[in-house]
mmCIF file of C-alpha atoms in Angstrom:
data_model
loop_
_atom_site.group_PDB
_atom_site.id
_atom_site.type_symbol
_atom_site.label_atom_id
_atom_site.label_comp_id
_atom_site.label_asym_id
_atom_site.label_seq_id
_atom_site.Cartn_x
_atom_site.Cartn_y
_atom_site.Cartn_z
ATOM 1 C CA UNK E 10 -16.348 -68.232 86.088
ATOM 2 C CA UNK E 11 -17.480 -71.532 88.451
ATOM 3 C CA UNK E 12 -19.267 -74.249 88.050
ATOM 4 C CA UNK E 13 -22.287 -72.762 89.798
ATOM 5 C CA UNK E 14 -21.963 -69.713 87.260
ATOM 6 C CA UNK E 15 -22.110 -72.220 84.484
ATOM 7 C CA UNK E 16 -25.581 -73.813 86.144
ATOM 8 C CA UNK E 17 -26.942 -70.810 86.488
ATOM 9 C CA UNK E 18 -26.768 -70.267 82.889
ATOM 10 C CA UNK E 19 -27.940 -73.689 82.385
ATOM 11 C CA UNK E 20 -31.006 -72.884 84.355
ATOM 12 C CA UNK E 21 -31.809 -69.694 82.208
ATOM 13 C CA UNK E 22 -33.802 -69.323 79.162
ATOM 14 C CA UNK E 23 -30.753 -68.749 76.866
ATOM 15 C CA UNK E 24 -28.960 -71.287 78.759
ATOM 16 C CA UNK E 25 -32.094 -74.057 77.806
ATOM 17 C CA UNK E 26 -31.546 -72.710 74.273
ATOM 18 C CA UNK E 27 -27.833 -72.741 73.861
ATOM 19 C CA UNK E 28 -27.709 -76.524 75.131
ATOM 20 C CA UNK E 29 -30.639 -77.274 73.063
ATOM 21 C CA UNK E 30 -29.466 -76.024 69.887
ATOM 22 C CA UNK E 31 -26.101 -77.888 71.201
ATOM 23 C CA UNK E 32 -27.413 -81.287 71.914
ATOM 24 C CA UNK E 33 -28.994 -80.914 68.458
ATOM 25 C CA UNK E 34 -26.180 -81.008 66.864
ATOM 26 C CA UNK E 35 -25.032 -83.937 68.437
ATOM 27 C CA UNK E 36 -28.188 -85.914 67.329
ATOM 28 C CA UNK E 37 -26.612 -85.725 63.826
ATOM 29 C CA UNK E 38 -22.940 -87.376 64.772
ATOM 30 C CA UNK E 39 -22.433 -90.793 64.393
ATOM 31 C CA UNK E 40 -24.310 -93.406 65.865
ATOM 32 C CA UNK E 41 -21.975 -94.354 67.928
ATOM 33 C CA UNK E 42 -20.507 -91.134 69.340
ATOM 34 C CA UNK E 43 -20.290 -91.048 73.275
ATOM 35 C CA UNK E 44 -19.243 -87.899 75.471
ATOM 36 C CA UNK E 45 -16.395 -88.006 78.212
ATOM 37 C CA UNK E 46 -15.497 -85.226 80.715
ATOM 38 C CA UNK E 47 -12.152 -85.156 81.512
ATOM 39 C CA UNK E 48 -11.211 -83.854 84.987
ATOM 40 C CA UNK E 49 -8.210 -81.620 85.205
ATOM 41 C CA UNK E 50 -6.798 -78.298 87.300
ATOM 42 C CA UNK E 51 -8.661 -75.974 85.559
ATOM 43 C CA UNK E 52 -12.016 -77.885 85.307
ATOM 44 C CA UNK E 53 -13.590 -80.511 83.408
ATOM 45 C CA UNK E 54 -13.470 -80.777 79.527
ATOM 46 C CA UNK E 55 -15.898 -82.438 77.768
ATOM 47 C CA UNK E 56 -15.023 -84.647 74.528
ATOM 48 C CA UNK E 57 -17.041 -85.705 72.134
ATOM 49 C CA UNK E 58 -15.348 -89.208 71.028
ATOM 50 C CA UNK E 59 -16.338 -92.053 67.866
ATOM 51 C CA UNK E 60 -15.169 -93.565 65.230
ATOM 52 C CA UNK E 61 -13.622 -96.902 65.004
ATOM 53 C CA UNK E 62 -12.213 -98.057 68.560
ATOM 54 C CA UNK E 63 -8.732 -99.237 66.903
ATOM 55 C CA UNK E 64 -8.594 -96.051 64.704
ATOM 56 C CA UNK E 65 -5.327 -93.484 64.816
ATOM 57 C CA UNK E 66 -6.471 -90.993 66.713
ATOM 58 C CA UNK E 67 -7.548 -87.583 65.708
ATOM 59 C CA UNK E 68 -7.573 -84.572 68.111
ATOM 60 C CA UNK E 69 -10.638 -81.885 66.444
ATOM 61 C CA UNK E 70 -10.451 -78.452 68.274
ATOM 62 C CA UNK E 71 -13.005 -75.751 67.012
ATOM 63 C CA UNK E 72 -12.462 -71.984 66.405
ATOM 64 C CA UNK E 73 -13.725 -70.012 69.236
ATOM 65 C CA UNK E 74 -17.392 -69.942 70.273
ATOM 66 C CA UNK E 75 -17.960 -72.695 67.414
ATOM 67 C CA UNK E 76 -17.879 -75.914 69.821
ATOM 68 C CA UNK E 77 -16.646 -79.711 69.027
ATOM 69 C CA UNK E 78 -20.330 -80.034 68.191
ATOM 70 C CA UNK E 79 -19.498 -78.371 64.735
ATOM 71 C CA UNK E 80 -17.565 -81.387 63.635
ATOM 72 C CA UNK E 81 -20.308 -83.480 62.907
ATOM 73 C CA UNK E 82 -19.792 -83.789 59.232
ATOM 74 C CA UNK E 83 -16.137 -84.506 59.453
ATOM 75 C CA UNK E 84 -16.451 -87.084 62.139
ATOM 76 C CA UNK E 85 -18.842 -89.277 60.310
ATOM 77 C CA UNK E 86 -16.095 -89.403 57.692
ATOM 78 C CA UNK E 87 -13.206 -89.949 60.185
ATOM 79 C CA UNK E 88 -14.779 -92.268 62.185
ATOM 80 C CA UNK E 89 -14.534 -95.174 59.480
ATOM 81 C CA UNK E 90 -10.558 -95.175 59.461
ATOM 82 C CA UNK E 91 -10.215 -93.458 62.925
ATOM 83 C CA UNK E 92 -10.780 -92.779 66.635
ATOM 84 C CA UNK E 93 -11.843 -89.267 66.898
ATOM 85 C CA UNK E 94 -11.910 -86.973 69.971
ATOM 86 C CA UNK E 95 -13.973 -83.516 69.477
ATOM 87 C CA UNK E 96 -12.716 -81.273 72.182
ATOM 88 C CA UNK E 97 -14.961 -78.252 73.390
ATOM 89 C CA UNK E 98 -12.241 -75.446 74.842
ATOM 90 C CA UNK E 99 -11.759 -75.050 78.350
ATOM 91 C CA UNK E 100 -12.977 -71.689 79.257
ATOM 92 C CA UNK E 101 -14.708 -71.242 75.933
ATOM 93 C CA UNK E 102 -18.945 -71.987 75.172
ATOM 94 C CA UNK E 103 -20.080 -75.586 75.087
ATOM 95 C CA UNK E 104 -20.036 -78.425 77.654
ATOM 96 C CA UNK E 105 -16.662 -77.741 79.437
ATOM 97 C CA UNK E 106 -17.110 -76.401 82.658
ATOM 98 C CA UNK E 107 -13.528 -74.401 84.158
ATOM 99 C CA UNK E 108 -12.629 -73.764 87.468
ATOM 100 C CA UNK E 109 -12.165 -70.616 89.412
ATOM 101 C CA UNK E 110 -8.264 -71.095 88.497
ATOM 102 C CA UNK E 111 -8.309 -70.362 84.881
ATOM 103 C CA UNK E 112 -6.147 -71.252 81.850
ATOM 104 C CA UNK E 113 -4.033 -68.134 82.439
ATOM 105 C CA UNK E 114 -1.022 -68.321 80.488
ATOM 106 C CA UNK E 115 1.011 -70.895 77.752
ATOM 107 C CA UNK E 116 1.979 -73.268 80.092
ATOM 108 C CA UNK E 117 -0.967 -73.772 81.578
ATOM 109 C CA UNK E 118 -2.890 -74.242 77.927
ATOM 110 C CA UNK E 119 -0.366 -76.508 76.858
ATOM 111 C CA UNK E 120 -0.779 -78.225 80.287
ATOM 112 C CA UNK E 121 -4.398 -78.572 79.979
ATOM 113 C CA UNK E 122 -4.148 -79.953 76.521
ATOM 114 C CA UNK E 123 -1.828 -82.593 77.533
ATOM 115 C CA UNK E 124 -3.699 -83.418 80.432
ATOM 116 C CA UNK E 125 -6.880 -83.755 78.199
ATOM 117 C CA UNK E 126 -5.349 -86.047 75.437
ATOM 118 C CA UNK E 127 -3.164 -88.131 78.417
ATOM 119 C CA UNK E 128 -6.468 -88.580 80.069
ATOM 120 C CA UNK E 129 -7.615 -89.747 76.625
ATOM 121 C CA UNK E 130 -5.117 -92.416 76.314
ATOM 122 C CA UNK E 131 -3.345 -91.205 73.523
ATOM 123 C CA UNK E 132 0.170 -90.469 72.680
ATOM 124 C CA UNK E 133 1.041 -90.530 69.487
ATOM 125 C CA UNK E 134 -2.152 -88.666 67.145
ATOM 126 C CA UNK E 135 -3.087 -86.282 64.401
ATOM 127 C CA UNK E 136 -5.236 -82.812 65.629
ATOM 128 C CA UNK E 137 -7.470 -80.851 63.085
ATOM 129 C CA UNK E 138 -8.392 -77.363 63.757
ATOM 130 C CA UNK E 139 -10.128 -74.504 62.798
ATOM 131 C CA UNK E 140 -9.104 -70.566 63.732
ATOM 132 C CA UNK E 141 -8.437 -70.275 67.836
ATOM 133 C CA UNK E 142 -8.110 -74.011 67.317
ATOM 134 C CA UNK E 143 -5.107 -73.869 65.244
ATOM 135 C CA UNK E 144 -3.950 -71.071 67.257
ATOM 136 C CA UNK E 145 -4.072 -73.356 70.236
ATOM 137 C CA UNK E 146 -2.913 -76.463 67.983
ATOM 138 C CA UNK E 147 0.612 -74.580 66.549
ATOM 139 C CA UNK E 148 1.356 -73.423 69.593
ATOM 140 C CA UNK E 149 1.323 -76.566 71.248
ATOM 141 C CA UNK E 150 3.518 -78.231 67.842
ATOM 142 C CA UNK E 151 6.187 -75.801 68.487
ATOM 143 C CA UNK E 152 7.439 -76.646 71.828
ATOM 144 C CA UNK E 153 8.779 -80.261 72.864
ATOM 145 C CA UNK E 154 6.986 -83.749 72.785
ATOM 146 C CA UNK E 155 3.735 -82.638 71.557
ATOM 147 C CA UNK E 156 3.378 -85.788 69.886
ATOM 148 C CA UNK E 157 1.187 -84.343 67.267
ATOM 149 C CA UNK E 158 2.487 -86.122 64.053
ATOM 150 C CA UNK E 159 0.267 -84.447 61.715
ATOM 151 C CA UNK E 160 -1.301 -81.299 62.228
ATOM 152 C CA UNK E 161 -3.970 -79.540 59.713
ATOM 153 C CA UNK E 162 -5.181 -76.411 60.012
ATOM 154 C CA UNK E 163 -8.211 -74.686 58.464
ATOM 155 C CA UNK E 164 -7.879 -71.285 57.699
ATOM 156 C CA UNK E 165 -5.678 -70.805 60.867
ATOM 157 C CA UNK E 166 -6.247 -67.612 62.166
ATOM 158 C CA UNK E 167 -3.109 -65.265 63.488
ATOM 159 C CA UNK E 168 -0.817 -68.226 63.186
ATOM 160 C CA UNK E 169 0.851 -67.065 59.937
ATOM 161 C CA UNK E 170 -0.388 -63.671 59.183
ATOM 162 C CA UNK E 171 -2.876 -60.818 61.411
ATOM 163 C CA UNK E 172 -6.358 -60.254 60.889
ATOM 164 C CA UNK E 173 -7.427 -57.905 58.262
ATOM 165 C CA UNK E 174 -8.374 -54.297 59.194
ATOM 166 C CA UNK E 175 -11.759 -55.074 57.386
ATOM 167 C CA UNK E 176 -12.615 -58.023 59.792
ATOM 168 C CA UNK E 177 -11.635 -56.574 63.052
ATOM 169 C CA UNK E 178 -13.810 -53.610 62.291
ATOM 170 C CA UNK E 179 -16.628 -55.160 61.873
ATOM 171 C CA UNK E 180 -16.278 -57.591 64.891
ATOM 172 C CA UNK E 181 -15.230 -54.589 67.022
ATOM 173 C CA UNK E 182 -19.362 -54.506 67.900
ATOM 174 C CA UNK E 183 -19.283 -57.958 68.698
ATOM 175 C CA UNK E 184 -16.241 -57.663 71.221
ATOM 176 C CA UNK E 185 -17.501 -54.373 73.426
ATOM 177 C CA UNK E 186 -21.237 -55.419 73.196
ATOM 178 C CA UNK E 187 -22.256 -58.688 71.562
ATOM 179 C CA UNK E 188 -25.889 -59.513 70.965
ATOM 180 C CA UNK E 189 -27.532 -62.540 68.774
ATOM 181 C CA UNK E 190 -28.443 -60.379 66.107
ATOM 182 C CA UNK E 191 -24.926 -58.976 65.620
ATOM 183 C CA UNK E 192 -23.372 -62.041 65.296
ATOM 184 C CA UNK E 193 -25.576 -63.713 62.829
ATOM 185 C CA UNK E 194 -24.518 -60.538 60.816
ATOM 186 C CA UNK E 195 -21.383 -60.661 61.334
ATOM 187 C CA UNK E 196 -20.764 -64.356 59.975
ATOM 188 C CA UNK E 197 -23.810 -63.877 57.570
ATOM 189 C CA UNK E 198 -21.298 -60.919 55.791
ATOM 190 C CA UNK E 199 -17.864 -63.096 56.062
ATOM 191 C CA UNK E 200 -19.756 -66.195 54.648
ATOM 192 C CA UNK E 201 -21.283 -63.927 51.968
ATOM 193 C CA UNK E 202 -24.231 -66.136 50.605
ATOM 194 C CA UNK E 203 -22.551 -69.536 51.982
ATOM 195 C CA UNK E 204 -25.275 -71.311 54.013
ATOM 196 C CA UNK E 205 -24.136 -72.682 56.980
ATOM 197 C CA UNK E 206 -26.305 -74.636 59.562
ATOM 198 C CA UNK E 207 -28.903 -72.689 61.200
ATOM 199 C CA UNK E 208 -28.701 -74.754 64.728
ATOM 200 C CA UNK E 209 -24.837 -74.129 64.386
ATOM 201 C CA UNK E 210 -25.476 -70.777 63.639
ATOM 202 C CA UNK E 211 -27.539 -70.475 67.187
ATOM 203 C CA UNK E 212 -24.959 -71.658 69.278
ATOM 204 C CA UNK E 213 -23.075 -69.519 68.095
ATOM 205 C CA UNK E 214 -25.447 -66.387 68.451
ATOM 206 C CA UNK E 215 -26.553 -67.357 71.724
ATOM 207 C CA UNK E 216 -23.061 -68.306 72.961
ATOM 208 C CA UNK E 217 -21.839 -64.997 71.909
ATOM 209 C CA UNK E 218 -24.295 -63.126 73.205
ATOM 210 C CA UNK E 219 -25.140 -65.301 76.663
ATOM 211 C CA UNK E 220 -22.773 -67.396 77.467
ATOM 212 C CA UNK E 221 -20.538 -66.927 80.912
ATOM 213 C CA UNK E 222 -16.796 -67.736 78.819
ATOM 214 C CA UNK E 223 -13.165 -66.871 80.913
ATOM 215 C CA UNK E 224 -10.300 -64.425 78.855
ATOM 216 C CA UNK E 225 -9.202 -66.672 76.518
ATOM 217 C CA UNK E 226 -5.102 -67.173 76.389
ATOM 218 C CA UNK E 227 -3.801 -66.050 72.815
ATOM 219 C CA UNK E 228 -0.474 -67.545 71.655
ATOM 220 C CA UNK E 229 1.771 -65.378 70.117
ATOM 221 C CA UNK E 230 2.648 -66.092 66.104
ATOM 222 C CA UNK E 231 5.296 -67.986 66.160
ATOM 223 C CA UNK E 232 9.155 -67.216 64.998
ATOM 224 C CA UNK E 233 10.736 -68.844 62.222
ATOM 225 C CA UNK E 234 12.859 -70.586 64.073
ATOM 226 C CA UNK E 235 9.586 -71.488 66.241
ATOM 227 C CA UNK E 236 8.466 -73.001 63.343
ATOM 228 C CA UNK E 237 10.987 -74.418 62.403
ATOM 229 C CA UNK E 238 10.998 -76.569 65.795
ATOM 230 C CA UNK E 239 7.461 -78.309 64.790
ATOM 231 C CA UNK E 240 8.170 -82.191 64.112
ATOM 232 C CA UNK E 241 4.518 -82.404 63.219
ATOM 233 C CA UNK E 242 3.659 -82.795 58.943
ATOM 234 C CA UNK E 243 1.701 -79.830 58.333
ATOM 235 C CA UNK E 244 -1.145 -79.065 56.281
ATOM 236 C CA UNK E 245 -2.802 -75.753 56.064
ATOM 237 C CA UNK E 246 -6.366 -75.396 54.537
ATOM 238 C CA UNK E 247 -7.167 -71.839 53.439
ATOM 239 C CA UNK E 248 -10.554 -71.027 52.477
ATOM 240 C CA UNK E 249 -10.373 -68.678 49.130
ATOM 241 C CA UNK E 250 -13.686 -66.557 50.487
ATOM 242 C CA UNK E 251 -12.417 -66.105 53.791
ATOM 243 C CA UNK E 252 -12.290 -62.147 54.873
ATOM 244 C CA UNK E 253 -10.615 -62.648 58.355
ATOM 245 C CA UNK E 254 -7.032 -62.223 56.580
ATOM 246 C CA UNK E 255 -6.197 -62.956 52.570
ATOM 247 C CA UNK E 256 -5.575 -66.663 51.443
ATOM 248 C CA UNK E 257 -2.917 -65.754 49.426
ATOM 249 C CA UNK E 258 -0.998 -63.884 52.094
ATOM 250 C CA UNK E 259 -1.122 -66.819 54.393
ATOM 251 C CA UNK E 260 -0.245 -68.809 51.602
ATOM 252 C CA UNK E 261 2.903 -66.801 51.084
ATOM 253 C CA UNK E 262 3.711 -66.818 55.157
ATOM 254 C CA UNK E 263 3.702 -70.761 54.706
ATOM 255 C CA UNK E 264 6.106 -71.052 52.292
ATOM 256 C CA UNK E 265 8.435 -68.959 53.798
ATOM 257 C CA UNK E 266 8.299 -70.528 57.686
ATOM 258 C CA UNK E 267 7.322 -73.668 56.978
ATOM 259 C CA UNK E 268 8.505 -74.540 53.416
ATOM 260 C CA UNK E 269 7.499 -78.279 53.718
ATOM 261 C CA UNK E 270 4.053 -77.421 54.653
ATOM 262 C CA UNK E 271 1.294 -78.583 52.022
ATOM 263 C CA UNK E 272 -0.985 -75.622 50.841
ATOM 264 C CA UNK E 273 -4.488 -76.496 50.023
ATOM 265 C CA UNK E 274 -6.935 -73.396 48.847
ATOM 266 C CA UNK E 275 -10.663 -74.232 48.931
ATOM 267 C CA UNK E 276 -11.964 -71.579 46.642
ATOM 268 C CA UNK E 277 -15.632 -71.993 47.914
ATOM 269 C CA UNK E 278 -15.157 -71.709 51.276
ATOM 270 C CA UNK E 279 -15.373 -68.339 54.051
ATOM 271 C CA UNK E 280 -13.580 -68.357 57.305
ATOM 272 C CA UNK E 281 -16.686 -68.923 59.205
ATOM 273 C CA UNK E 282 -18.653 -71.494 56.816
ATOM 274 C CA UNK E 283 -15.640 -74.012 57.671
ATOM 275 C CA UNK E 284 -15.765 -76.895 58.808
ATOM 276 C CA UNK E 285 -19.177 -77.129 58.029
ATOM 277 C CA UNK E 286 -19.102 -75.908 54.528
ATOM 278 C CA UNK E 287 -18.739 -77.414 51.915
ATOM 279 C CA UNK E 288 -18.399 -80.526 54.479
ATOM 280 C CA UNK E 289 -17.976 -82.872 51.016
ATOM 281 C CA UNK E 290 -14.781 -80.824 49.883
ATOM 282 C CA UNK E 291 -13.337 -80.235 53.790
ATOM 283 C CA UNK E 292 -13.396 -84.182 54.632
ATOM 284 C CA UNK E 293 -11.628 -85.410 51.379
ATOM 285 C CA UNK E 294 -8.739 -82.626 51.695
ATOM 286 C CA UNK E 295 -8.344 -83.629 55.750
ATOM 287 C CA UNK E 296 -8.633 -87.638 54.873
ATOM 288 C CA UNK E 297 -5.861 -86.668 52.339
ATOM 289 C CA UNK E 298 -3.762 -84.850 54.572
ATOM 290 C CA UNK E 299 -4.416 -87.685 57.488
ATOM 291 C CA UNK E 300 -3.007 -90.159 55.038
ATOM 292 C CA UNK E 301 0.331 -88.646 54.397
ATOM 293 C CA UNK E 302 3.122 -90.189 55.475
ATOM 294 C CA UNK E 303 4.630 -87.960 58.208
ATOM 295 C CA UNK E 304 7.684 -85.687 57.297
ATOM 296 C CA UNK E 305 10.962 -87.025 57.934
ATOM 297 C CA UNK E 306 14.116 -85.111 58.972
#
């Protein structure tokens, strides 16, 4: 995938879509939210950035195909205590355009991220993420100087436990040929009746279905003794209606790698409907988890 690859699909009628439905989105951040695009080896990332300028930062990556533009709720919360930086994946749908010379390995994710937040000015900061996010985000807290000093992580997918057998079935469809209409059915059955945004929801379809994305990288769970490296206070938010794994299981997987790790189940959440929904119950737990002191050793 190239820059001119990403035009092209720009220039197309589901590319006009997907950035419409995208920019949408964006009209309901904060006032004050501005975008920067951060030029690295594998391409430029784009970062969705408000809150208050003197703020503790906050690093927000999404699950895949979600997009920083899925944040919205959360970062008109953040932004009165903090300095927020929504990061679309390199290599992934939204407004980050790679190079030819993809993010082929660990080191070279955990050197993109850290030329991403360096570019950013920050050095010492909190991330929230959600699924691939956290993925991303753990894998990152386990090896030296992340300087990640808190870390929370909704309904972190293959960090602590696998997928269940029920989920990858019925996303098999989505992974050998994805259309719109399958994925609107496939997060219309994991949220089970929970409404999430329809303009989210289209970016999502249409990213799915359309969108010219590289092999993503997937870090490995990690060891306990992996774990047990992370200097980062940890917080993992596990939505009770979620059908990519059981809450309960990754509750258990917690305790026993991470045992100072703070456990928070949100009963009326799915996998999918977070961080969007319910965006009321998701900002007070991460404000609450942002405002712990960090863990000492």
């Amino acid at each position: 995938m190239s820059r001119q690859t990403i035009r092209q699909f720009a220039d197309s009628a589901a590319g006009e879509r997907f950035f419409g439905a995208y920019d949408s989105l964006l009209e309901h951040w904060p006032p004050d939210t501005e975008t920067r695009d951060v030029l690295t080896e594998h391409g430029t990332t784009h970062v969705n950035v408000c809150g208050s300028p003197n703020g503790r930062p906050v690093i927000l990556l999404p699950g895949a195909g979600a997009t920083s533009a899925v944040f919205g709720s959360l970062a008109w919360r953040l932004g009165h205590t903090h300095r927020v930086f929504a990061i679309d994946l390199m290599g992934d749908v939204g407004r980050s355009v790679p190079h030819a010379d993809r993010i082929a390995s660990i080191a070279a994710l955990h050197g993109w991220f850290d030329a991403v937040v360096g570019a950013l000015g920050v050095h010492d900061f909190d991330v929230v993420a959600h699924s691939y996010g956290a993925m991303v985000a753990v894998s990152r807290a386990v090896a030296p100087d992340s300087g990640i000093a808190r870390l929370i992580l909704l309904d972190p997918t293959s960090v602590f436990t696998g997928l269940s057998a029920s989920y990858l079935l019925r996303a098999l469809p989505l992974l050998t040929m994805p259309t719109e209409r399958r994925q609107r059915a496939f997060v219309e059955w994991e949220c089970a009746g929970i409404a999430v945004d329809p303009t989210w929801m289209s970016v999502l379809a249409i990213g799915a279905a359309d969108f010219p994305r590289q092999r993503p990288v997937v870090p490995k769970k990690p060891s306990k003794v992996e774990f047990a490296a992370i200097t980062a206070d940890v917080s993992v938010v596990l939505a009770g209606r979620s059908k990519a794994h059981s809450a309960s299981n990754v509750a258990r997987r917690v305790d026993e790698v991470l045992p100072r790790a703070r456990v928070v189940l949100l009963d009326t959440a799915s996998h999918h409907s977070l961080p969007l929904e319910p965006a009321d119950d998701v900002a007070r737990i991460v404000i609450d988890c942002l405002a712990h002191p960090r863990r000492s050793d």
